[in-house]
Coordinates of C-alpha atoms in Angstrom, one line a residue:
X1 CA 137.3 100.6 100.3
X2 CA 134.6 99.3 98.0
X3 CA 133.3 97.1 100.8
X4 CA 133.1 100.1 103.2
X5 CA 131.4 102.2 100.5
X6 CA 128.8 99.4 99.9
X7 CA 128.1 99.1 103.6
X8 CA 127.7 102.9 103.9
X9 CA 125.3 102.9 100.9
X10 CA 123.3 100.1 102.4
X11 CA 123.1 101.9 105.8
X12 CA 121.9 105.1 104.1
X13 CA 119.3 103.3 102.0
X14 CA 118.0 101.5 105.1
X15 CA 117.8 104.8 107.0
X16 CA 115.9 106.5 104.1
X17 CA 113.4 103.6 103.9
X18 CA 112.9 103.6 107.7
X19 CA 112.2 107.3 107.7
X20 CA 109.7 106.9 104.8
X21 CA 108.0 104.1 106.7
X22 CA 107.8 106.1 109.9
X23 CA 106.4 109.1 108.1
X24 CA 103.6 107.1 106.6
X25 CA 100.6 107.0 108.9
X26 CA 98.9 103.9 110.3
X27 CA 95.9 104.5 108.0
X28 CA 98.1 105.0 104.9
X29 CA 99.8 101.7 105.5
X30 CA 96.5 100.0 106.2
X31 CA 94.7 101.2 103.0
X32 CA 97.7 100.4 100.8
X33 CA 97.4 96.7 101.7
X34 CA 93.7 96.9 102.8
X35 CA 94.4 95.4 106.2
X36 CA 91.6 95.5 108.7
X37 CA 91.5 99.0 110.3
X38 CA 89.2 100.8 112.7
X39 CA 89.5 104.4 114.2
X40 CA 86.9 106.2 116.1
X41 CA 86.7 109.7 117.5
X42 CA 84.7 112.9 117.4
X43 CA 84.6 116.2 115.7
X44 CA 83.0 119.5 116.5
X45 CA 80.8 121.2 113.8
X46 CA 78.8 124.3 114.4
X47 CA 79.0 123.8 118.2
X48 CA 77.8 120.2 118.0
X49 CA 79.8 117.1 118.7
X50 CA 79.6 114.3 116.1
X51 CA 81.0 110.8 116.5
X52 CA 83.0 109.3 113.7
X53 CA 83.9 105.7 113.0
X54 CA 86.2 104.8 110.1
X55 CA 86.8 101.2 109.0
X56 CA 88.7 99.4 106.3
X57 CA 87.9 95.8 105.3
X58 CA 88.6 93.6 102.3
X59 CA 85.7 92.7 100.0
X60 CA 85.3 89.3 98.3
X61 CA 86.0 90.9 94.9
X62 CA 89.6 91.9 96.1
X63 CA 88.5 95.5 96.6
X64 CA 89.0 97.5 99.7
X65 CA 85.9 98.8 101.5
X66 CA 86.3 102.1 103.3
X67 CA 83.4 103.3 105.6
X68 CA 83.1 106.6 107.3
X69 CA 80.2 106.9 109.7
X70 CA 79.3 110.2 111.2
X71 CA 76.6 109.9 113.9
X72 CA 74.8 111.5 116.8
X73 CA 72.5 109.2 118.9
X74 CA 70.6 107.2 116.2
X75 CA 71.0 109.6 113.4
X76 CA 73.9 108.9 111.0
X77 CA 75.4 109.5 107.6
X78 CA 77.5 106.7 106.2
X79 CA 80.0 107.0 103.3
X80 CA 80.9 103.6 101.8
X81 CA 83.5 103.3 99.1
X82 CA 85.1 100.4 97.2
X83 CA 88.7 100.9 95.9
X84 CA 91.0 98.7 93.8
X85 CA 94.7 98.5 94.4
X86 CA 95.7 101.4 92.1
X87 CA 93.2 103.6 93.9
X88 CA 94.4 102.4 97.3
X89 CA 98.0 103.3 96.3
X90 CA 96.9 106.8 95.2
X91 CA 94.9 107.3 98.4
X92 CA 97.7 106.1 100.6
X93 CA 100.2 108.5 99.0
X94 CA 97.7 111.4 99.1
X95 CA 96.9 110.8 102.8
X96 CA 100.6 110.6 103.6
X97 CA 101.1 114.0 102.0
X98 CA 97.9 115.3 103.7
X99 CA 98.9 114.1 107.1
X100 CA 102.4 115.6 106.7
X101 CA 100.9 119.0 106.0
X102 CA 98.5 118.8 108.9
X103 CA 100.7 117.1 111.6
X104 CA 99.7 119.5 114.4
X105 CA 96.0 119.3 113.7
X106 CA 96.1 115.5 113.5
X107 CA 98.2 115.2 116.7
X108 CA 95.3 117.0 118.4
X109 CA 92.6 114.7 116.9
X110 CA 93.7 111.4 115.4
X111 CA 90.4 110.8 113.6
X112 CA 91.7 113.1 110.8
X113 CA 94.5 110.7 110.0
X114 CA 92.0 108.4 108.2
X115 CA 89.0 110.7 107.5
X116 CA 89.1 110.8 103.7
X117 CA 86.4 113.5 103.5
X118 CA 88.9 116.1 104.8
X119 CA 91.4 115.5 102.0
X120 CA 90.3 117.6 99.0
X121 CA 92.4 115.6 96.5
X122 CA 90.8 112.3 97.4
X123 CA 87.3 113.9 97.8
X124 CA 87.4 115.3 94.2
X125 CA 88.8 112.2 92.6
X126 CA 86.7 109.5 94.3
X127 CA 84.3 110.4 97.1
X128 CA 81.8 112.4 94.9
X129 CA 81.8 109.7 92.2
X130 CA 79.0 107.2 92.7
X131 CA 81.1 104.7 90.8
X132 CA 83.3 104.4 93.9
X133 CA 81.3 105.8 96.9
X134 CA 77.7 105.9 98.1
X135 CA 76.2 107.9 101.0
X136 CA 73.4 106.5 103.1
X137 CA 71.5 108.2 105.9
X138 CA 69.5 107.1 108.9
X139 CA 65.7 107.2 108.4
X140 CA 64.1 110.3 109.9

């Protein structure tokens, strides 16, 4: 009886962990470990189409570099951020919750899965702080 109960418990735990892994987005998994990641797409704003390129790469200082480039032709705006492991964990968890809330919208446009500027929680905590993120623009 104990053996059957143990096997049942193991099966349930495995199922719960599998569901949690499936629920987590590709970007959330990538930022948690800072594995190389790239996602491109486009968004509409005020009737104009903007291209978006999002990348993750490891830095030499063990930080994770997040880049979000929004561009049209040669004009661009680039958000570049550096995050440590604690911040990566927070962002991964926040983006998982964010992506769960906006499943339908993200299914229509995958770029929002990784676009940190659309997540208010991450935006307020990190993106507006020059200690973590910097914005550059194309020259006019």
